[in-house]
Short mmCIF file of C-alpha atoms in Angstrom, two decimals:
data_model
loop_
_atom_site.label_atom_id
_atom_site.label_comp_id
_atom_site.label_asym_id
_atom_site.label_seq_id
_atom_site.Cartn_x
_atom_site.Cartn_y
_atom_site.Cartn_z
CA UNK D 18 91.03 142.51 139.91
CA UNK D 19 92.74 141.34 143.38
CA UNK D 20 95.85 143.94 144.36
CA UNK D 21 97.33 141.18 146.45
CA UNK D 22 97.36 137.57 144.82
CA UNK D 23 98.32 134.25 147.15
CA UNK D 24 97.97 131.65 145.43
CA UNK D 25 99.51 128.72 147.96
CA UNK D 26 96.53 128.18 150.08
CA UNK D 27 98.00 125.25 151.89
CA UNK D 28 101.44 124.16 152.57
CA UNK D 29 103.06 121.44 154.32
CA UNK D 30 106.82 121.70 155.13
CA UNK D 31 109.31 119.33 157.23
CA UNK D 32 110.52 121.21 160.32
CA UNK D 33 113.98 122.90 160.15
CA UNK D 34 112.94 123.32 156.63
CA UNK D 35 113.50 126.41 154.74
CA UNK D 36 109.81 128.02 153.45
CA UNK D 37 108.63 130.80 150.76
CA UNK D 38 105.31 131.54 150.89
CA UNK D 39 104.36 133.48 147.59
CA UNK D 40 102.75 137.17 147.06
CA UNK D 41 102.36 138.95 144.15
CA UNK D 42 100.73 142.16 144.25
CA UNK D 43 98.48 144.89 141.72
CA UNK D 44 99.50 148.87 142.08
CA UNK D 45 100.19 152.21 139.80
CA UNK D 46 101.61 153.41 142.45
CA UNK D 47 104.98 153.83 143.17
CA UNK D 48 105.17 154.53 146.39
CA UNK D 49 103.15 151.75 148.47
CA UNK D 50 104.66 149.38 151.41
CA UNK D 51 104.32 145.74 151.57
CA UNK D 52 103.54 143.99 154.75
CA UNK D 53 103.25 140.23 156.23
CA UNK D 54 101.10 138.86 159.34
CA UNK D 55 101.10 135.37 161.06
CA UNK D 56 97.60 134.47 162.32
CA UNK D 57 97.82 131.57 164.83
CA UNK D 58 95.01 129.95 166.03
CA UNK D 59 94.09 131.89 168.55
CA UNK D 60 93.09 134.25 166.20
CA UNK D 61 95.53 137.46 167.03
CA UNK D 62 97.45 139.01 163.56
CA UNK D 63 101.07 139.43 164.13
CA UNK D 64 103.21 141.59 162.39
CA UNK D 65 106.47 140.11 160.76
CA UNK D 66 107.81 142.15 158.44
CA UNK D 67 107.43 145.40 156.50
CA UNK D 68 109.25 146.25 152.87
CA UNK D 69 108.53 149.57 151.38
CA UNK D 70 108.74 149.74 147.16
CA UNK D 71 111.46 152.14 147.36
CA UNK D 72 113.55 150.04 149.76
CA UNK D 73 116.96 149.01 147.92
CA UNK D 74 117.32 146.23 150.31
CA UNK D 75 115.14 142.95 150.74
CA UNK D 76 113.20 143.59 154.15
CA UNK D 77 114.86 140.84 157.22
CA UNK D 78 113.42 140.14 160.79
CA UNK D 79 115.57 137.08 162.44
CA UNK D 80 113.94 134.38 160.50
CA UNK D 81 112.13 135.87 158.14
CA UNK D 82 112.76 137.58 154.78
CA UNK D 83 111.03 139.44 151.89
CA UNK D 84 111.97 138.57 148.35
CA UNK D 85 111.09 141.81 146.95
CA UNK D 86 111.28 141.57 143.01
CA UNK D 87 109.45 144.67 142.02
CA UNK D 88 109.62 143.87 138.78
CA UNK D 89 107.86 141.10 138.75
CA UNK D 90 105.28 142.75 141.49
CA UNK D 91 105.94 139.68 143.72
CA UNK D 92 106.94 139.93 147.89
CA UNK D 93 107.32 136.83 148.66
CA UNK D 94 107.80 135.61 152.41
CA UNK D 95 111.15 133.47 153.13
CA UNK D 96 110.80 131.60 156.82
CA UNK D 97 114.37 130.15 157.41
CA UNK D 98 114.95 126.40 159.48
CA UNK D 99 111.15 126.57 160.30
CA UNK D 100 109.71 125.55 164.01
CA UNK D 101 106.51 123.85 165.03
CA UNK D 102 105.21 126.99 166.49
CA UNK D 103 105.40 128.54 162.38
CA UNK D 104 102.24 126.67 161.95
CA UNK D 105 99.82 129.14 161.27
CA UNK D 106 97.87 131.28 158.60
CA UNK D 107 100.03 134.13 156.58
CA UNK D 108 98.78 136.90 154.95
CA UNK D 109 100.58 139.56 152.76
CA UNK D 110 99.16 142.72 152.38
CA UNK D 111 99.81 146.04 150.78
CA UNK D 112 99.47 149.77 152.18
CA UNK D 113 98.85 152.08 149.07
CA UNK D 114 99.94 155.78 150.16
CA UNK D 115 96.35 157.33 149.10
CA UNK D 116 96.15 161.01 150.03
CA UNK D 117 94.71 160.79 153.59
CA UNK D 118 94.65 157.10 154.64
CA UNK D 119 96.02 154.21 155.22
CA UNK D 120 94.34 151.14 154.16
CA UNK D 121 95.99 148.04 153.91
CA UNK D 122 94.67 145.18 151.41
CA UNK D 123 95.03 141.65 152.40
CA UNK D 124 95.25 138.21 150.71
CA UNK D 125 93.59 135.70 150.73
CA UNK D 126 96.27 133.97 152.74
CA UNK D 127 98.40 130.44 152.70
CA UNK D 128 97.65 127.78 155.89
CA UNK D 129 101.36 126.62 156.90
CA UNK D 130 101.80 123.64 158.91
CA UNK D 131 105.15 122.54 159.50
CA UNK D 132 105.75 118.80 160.03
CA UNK D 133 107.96 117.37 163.23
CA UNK C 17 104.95 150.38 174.84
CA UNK C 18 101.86 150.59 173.07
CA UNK C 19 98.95 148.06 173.53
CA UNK C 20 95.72 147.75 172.16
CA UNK C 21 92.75 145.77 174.07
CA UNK C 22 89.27 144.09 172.51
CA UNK C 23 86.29 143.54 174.37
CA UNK C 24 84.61 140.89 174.91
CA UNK C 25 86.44 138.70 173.19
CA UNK C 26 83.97 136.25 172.65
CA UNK C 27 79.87 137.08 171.93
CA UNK C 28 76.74 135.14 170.68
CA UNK C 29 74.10 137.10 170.04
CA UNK C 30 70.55 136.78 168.60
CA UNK C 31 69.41 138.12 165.25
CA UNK C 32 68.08 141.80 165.22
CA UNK C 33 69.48 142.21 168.71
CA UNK C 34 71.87 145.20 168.81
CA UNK C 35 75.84 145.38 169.22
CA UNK C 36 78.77 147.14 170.96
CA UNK C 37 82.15 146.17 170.14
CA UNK C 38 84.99 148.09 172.30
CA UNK C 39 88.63 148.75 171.03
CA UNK C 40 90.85 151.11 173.18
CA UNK C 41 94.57 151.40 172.60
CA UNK C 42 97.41 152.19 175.63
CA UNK C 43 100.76 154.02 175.25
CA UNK C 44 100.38 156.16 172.03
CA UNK C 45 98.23 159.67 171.10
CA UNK C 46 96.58 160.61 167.94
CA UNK C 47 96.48 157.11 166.09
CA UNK C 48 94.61 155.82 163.40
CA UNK C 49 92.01 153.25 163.80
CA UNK C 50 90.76 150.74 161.92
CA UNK C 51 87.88 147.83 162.44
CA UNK C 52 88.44 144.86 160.15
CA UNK C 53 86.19 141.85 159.68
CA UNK C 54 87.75 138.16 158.90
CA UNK C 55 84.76 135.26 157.84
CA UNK C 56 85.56 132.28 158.66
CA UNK C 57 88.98 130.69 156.39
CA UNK C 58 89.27 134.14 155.01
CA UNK C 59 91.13 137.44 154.90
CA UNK C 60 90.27 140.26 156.16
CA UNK C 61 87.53 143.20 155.13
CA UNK C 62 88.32 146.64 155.93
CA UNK C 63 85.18 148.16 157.60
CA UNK C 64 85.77 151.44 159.27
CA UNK C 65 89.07 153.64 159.83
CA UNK C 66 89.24 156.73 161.73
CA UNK C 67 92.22 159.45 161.54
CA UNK C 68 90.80 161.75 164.95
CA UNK C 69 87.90 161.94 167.34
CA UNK C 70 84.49 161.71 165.58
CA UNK C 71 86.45 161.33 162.36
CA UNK C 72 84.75 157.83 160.50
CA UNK C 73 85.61 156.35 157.12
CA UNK C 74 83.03 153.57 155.66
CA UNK C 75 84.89 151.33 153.40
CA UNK C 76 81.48 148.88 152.73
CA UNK C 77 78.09 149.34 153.11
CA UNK C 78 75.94 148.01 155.73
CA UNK C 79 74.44 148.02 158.85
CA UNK C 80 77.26 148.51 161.05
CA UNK C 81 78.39 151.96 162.22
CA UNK C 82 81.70 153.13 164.02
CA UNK C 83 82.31 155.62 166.54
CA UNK C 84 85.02 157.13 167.89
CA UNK C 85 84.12 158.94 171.09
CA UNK C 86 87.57 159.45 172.15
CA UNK C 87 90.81 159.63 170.72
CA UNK C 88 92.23 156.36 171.85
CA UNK C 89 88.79 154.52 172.09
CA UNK C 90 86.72 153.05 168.72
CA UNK C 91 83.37 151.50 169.35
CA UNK C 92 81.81 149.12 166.54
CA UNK C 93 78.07 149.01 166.92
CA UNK C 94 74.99 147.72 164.84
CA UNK C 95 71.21 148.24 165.99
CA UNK C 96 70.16 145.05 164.71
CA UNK C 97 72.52 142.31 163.67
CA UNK C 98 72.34 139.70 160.70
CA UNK C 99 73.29 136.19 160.25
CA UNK C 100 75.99 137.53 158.13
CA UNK C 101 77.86 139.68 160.50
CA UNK C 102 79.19 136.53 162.37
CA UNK C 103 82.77 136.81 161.84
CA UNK C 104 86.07 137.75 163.46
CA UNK C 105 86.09 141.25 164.27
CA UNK C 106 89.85 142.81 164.66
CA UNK C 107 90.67 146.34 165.62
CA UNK C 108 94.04 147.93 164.69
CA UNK C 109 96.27 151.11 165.30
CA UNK C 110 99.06 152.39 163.28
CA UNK C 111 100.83 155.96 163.93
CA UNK C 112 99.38 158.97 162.66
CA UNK C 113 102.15 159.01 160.15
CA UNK C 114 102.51 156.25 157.71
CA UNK C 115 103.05 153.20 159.80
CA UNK C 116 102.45 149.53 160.45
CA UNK C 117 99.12 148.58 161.86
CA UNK C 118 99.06 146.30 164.91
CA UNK C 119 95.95 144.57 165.90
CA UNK C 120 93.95 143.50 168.62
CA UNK C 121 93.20 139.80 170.37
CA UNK C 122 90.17 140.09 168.26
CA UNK C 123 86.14 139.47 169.03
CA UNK C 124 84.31 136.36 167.77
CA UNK C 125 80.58 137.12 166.89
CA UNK C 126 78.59 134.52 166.11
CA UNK C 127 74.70 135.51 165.06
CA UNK C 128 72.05 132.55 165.82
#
């Protein structure tokens, strides 16, 4: 079974537009941290934002924001009035505290391009 | 601040010919290192991570191999490539104590 689940693999939003990309995730743990990257074209993976599951407090970076319903296993990413330059691919990914490592599992991630 | 550099960032090579792929990171001690893959429209594969010097975790099997030589310097090699190791090839860092990784610019391989 996939531990992280993104199932938006292409969105289109109007600039200035708010945007949530979706992320739902697969653990028994209970500690584990949550993470989203922005992958522009050029290829690089940027790090946006980092929510860890015993965080009180949804995760916020300037624009962005993590919708962390733990719950429902879901971190979803919240882009506020988006920009051109938010085109791009997203990824979510989760860091499970194994004893001696840690790996990080990625989605499959969601294409954003926002229109002018 | 910390940086991490890739090298080269772009390579064709010929199947069955060998590879080196460099990844060094500036500006931090001790880190953990990691060599990811990303095919083409997809996310990414975990391939190697490495807590110390000479310290190498596989996560798939294959026929690539890590090395790291020193303790800020991981090396990603194969003696003879396949069609199927074209991809996107990303190195990371992330503290010795639980952290966020932060990757490299990235080498594109593509196999012929």
């Amino acid at each position: 079974a996939q531990k992280i689940t993104q199932t938006q693999p292409g969105m289109f939003v109007q600039e200035k537009e708010a945007v949530t990309l979706d992320c739902t995730y697969d653990t028994s743990d209970q500690s584990y941290g949550l993470f989203w990257y922005k992958q522009p074209s050029s290829g690089e993976m940027i790090f946006l934002i980092y929510q860890g599951s015993y965080d009180e407090q949804n995760a916020t970076e300037g624009r962005y924001s993590l919708n962390f319903q733990k719950a429902r296993k879901s971190a979803n990413l919240v882009i506020s009035a988006s920009q051109l330059g938010d085109s791009a691919m997203y990824f979510c990914a989760m860091r499970e505290h194994s004893f001696g490592n840690e790996k990080l599992t990625f989605g499959t991630g969601t294409r954003l391009t926002i229109i002018p | 601040s910390q940086t991490i550099h890739q090298w080269p960032a772009t390579l064709v090579q010929p199947v069955g010919s060998p590879l080196s792929l460099e990844c060094t990171v500036e500006g931090t001690s001790n880190p953990n290192l990691y060599w990811y893959r990303q095919a083409a429209g997809r996310g990414l594969q975990l391939l190697f991570y490495s807590v110390g010097i000479g310290q190498i975790s596989s996560e798939v099997p294959q026929n690539l191999s890590a090395s790291r030589p020193q303790d800020r310097q991981f090396i990603l090699s194969s003696k003879k490539l396949l069609l199927s190791d074209s991809g996107f090839y990303l190195c990371a860092w992330s503290p010795t104590r639980p952290g966020t990784q932060y990757f490299g610019p990235g080498t594109r391989l593509l196999v012929l």
